[in-house]
Short mmCIF file of C-alpha atoms in Angstrom, two decimals:
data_model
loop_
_atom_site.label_atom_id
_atom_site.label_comp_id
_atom_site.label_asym_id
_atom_site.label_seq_id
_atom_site.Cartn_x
_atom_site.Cartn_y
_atom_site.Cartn_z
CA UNK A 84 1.49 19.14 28.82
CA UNK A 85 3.81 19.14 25.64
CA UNK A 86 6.61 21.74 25.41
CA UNK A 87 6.37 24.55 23.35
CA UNK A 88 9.53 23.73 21.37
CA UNK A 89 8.01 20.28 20.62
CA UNK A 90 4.29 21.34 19.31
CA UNK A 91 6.51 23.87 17.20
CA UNK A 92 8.42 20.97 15.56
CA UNK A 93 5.46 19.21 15.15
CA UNK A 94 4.01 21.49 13.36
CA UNK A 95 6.62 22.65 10.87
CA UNK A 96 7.06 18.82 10.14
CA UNK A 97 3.75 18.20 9.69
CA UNK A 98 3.51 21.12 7.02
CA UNK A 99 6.35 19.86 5.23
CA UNK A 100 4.85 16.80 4.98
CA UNK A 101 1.84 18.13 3.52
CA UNK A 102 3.45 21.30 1.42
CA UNK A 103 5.65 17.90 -0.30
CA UNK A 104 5.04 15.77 -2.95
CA UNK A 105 7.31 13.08 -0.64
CA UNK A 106 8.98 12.61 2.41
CA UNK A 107 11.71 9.72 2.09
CA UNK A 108 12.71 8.54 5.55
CA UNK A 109 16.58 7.60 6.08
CA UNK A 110 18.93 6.23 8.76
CA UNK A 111 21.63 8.69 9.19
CA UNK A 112 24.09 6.97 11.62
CA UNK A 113 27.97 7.24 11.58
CA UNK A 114 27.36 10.67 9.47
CA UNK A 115 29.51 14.02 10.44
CA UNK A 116 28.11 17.27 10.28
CA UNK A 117 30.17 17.46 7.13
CA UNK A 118 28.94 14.44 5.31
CA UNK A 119 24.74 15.95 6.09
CA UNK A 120 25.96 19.15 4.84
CA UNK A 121 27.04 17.63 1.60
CA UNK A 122 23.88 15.78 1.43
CA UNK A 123 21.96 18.48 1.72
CA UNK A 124 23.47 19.97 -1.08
CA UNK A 125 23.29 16.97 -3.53
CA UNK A 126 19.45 16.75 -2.86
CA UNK A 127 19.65 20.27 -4.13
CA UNK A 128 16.32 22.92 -4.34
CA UNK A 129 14.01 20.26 -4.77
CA UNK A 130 14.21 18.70 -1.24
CA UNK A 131 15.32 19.82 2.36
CA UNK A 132 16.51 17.35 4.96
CA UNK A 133 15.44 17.03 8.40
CA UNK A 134 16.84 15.42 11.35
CA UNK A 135 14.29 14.80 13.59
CA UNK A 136 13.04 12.62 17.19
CA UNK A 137 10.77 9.57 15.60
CA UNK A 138 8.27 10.41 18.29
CA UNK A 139 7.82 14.24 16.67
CA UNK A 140 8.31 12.94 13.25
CA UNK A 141 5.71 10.15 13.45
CA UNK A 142 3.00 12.51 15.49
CA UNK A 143 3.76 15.00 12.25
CA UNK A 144 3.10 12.36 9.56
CA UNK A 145 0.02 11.26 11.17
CA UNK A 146 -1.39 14.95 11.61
CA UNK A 147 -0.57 15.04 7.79
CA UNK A 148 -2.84 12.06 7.31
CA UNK A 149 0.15 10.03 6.08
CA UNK A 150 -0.20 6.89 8.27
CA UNK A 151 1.47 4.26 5.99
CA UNK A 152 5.43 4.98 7.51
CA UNK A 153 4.57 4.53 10.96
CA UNK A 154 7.15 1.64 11.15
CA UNK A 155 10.15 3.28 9.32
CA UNK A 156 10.60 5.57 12.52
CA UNK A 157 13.12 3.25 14.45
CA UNK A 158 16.62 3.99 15.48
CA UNK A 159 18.03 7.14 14.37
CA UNK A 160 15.76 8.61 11.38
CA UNK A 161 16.05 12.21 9.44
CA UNK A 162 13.53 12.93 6.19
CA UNK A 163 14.44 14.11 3.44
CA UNK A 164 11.35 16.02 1.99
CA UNK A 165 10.78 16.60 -1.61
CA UNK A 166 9.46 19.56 -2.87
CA UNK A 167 10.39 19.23 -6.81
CA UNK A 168 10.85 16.61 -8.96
CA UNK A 169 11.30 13.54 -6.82
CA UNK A 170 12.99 11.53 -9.50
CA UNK A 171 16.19 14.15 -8.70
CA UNK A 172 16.24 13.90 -5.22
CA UNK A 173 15.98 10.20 -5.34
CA UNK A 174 18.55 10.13 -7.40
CA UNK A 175 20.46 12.67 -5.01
CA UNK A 176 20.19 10.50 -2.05
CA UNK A 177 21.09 6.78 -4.22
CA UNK A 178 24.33 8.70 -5.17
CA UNK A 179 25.27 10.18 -1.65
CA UNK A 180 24.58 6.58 -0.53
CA UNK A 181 27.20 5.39 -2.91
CA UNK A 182 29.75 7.21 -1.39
CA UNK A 183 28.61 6.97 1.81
CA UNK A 184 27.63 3.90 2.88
CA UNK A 185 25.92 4.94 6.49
CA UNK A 186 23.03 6.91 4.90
CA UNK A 187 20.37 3.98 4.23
CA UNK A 188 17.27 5.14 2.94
CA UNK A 189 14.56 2.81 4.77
CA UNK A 190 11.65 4.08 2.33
CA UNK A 191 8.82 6.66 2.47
CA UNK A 192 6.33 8.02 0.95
CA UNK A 193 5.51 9.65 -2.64
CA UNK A 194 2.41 11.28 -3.64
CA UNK A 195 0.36 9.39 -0.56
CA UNK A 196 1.59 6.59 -1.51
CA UNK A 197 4.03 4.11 0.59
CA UNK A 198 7.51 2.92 -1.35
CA UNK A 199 9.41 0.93 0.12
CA UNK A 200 13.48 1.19 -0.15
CA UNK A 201 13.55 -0.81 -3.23
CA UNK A 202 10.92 1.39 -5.09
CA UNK A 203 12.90 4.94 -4.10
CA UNK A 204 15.65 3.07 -6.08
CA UNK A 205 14.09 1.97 -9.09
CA UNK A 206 12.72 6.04 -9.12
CA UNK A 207 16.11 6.80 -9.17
CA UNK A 208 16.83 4.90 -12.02
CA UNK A 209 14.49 6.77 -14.01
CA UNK A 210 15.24 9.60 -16.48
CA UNK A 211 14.26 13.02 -15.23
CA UNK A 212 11.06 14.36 -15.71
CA UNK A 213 12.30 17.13 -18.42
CA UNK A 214 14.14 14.28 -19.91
CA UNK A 215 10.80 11.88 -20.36
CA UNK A 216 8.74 14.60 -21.77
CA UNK A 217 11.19 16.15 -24.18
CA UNK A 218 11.31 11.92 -25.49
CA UNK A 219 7.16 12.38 -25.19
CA UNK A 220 7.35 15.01 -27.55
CA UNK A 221 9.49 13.74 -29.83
CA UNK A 222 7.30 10.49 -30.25
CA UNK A 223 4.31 12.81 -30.74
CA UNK A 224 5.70 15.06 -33.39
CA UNK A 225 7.24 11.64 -35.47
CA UNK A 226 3.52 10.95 -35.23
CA UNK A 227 2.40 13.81 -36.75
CA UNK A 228 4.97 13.80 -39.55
CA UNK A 229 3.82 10.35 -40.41
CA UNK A 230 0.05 11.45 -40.50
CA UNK A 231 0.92 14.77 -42.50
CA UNK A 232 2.58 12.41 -44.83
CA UNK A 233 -0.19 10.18 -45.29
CA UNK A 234 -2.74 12.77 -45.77
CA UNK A 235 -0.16 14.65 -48.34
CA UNK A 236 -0.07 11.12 -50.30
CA UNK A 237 -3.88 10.57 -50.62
CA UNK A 238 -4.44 13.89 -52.83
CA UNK A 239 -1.24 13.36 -54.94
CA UNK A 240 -2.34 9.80 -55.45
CA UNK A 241 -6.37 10.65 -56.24
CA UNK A 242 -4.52 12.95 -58.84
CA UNK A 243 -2.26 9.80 -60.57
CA UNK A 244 -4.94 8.15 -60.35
CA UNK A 245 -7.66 10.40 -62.49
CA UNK A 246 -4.63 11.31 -64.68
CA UNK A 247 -4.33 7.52 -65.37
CA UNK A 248 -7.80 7.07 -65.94
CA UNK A 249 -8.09 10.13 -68.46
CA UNK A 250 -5.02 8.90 -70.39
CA UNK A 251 -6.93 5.14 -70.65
CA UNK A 252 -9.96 7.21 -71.66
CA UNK A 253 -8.03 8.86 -74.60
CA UNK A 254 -6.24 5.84 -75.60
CA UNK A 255 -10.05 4.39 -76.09
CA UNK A 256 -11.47 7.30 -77.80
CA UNK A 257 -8.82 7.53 -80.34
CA UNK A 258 -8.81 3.65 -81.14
CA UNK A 259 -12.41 4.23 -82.10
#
């Protein structure tokens, strides 16, 4: 019969992993206390971290229905989960790694989706979310100003043109 303490781990885990729009799996080896603590901080609001037994973790994610990782949970694993926008906390955990060169993040899982190492870095890469929509906007009202101007320029134009036909028309009367 499981231990109390475990099912209770299991379960929290696996309702982070649900409540999360991503779980990215890491090997945390040769960290101090210290060095998590700062990581948990870089990752900031958007994403708590979790050191965890691979057993637990892996019974959690497969509770969750998230099935895909099963093979990330060797040697010593924690999970960082992400809450927010996961473009920040990848880019959270790319820069601790930086500086730190015994966090490795072995990949995870975004969305439902599996992505491996190399994916959670080219996420990282990207602007932030605020960042690509204020850009989105921007594009969209250029477009706008280029379709008021066109539809400004068709009435002004219709005018020349009737003026330029009247004119013609007096030249002609008056010739007569």
């Amino acid at each position: 019969m499981a231990r109390p303490d475990k099912v209770d781990a299991v379960e929290e885990m696996r309702d982070k992993f649900r409540n999360s729009n991503g779980a990215v799996i890491t090997a945390y080896t040769g960290l101090t206390v210290a060095q998590l603590q700062q990581l948990r901080r870089s990752l900031g609001e958007n994403a708590q971290y979790r050191v965890a037994k691979n057993t637990l973790t892996k019974i959690a994610a497969n509770e969750a229905g998230i099935t895909t990782i099963d093979d990330l949970f060797t040697g010593s694993s924690a999970v960082a989960f992400v809450t927010g926008d996961p473009v920040e906390a990848a880019k959270g955990l790319r820069d601790f790694a930086k500086d730190n060169p015994n966090l490795v993040i072995k990949g995870g899982v975004l969305d439902g989706k599996a992505l491996s190492a190399d994916e959670f870095k080219k996420l990282a890469d990207l602007e932030s979310r605020e960042v690509l929509l204020s850009k989105l906007a921007g594009a969209m009202k250029g477009k706008q100003s280029q379709a008021a101007s066109v539809f400004q320029a068709l009435p002004s134009k219709l005018v020349r043109t009737v003026d330029a036909l009247r004119a013609k028309q007096d030249e002609q009367g008056g010739a007569e």
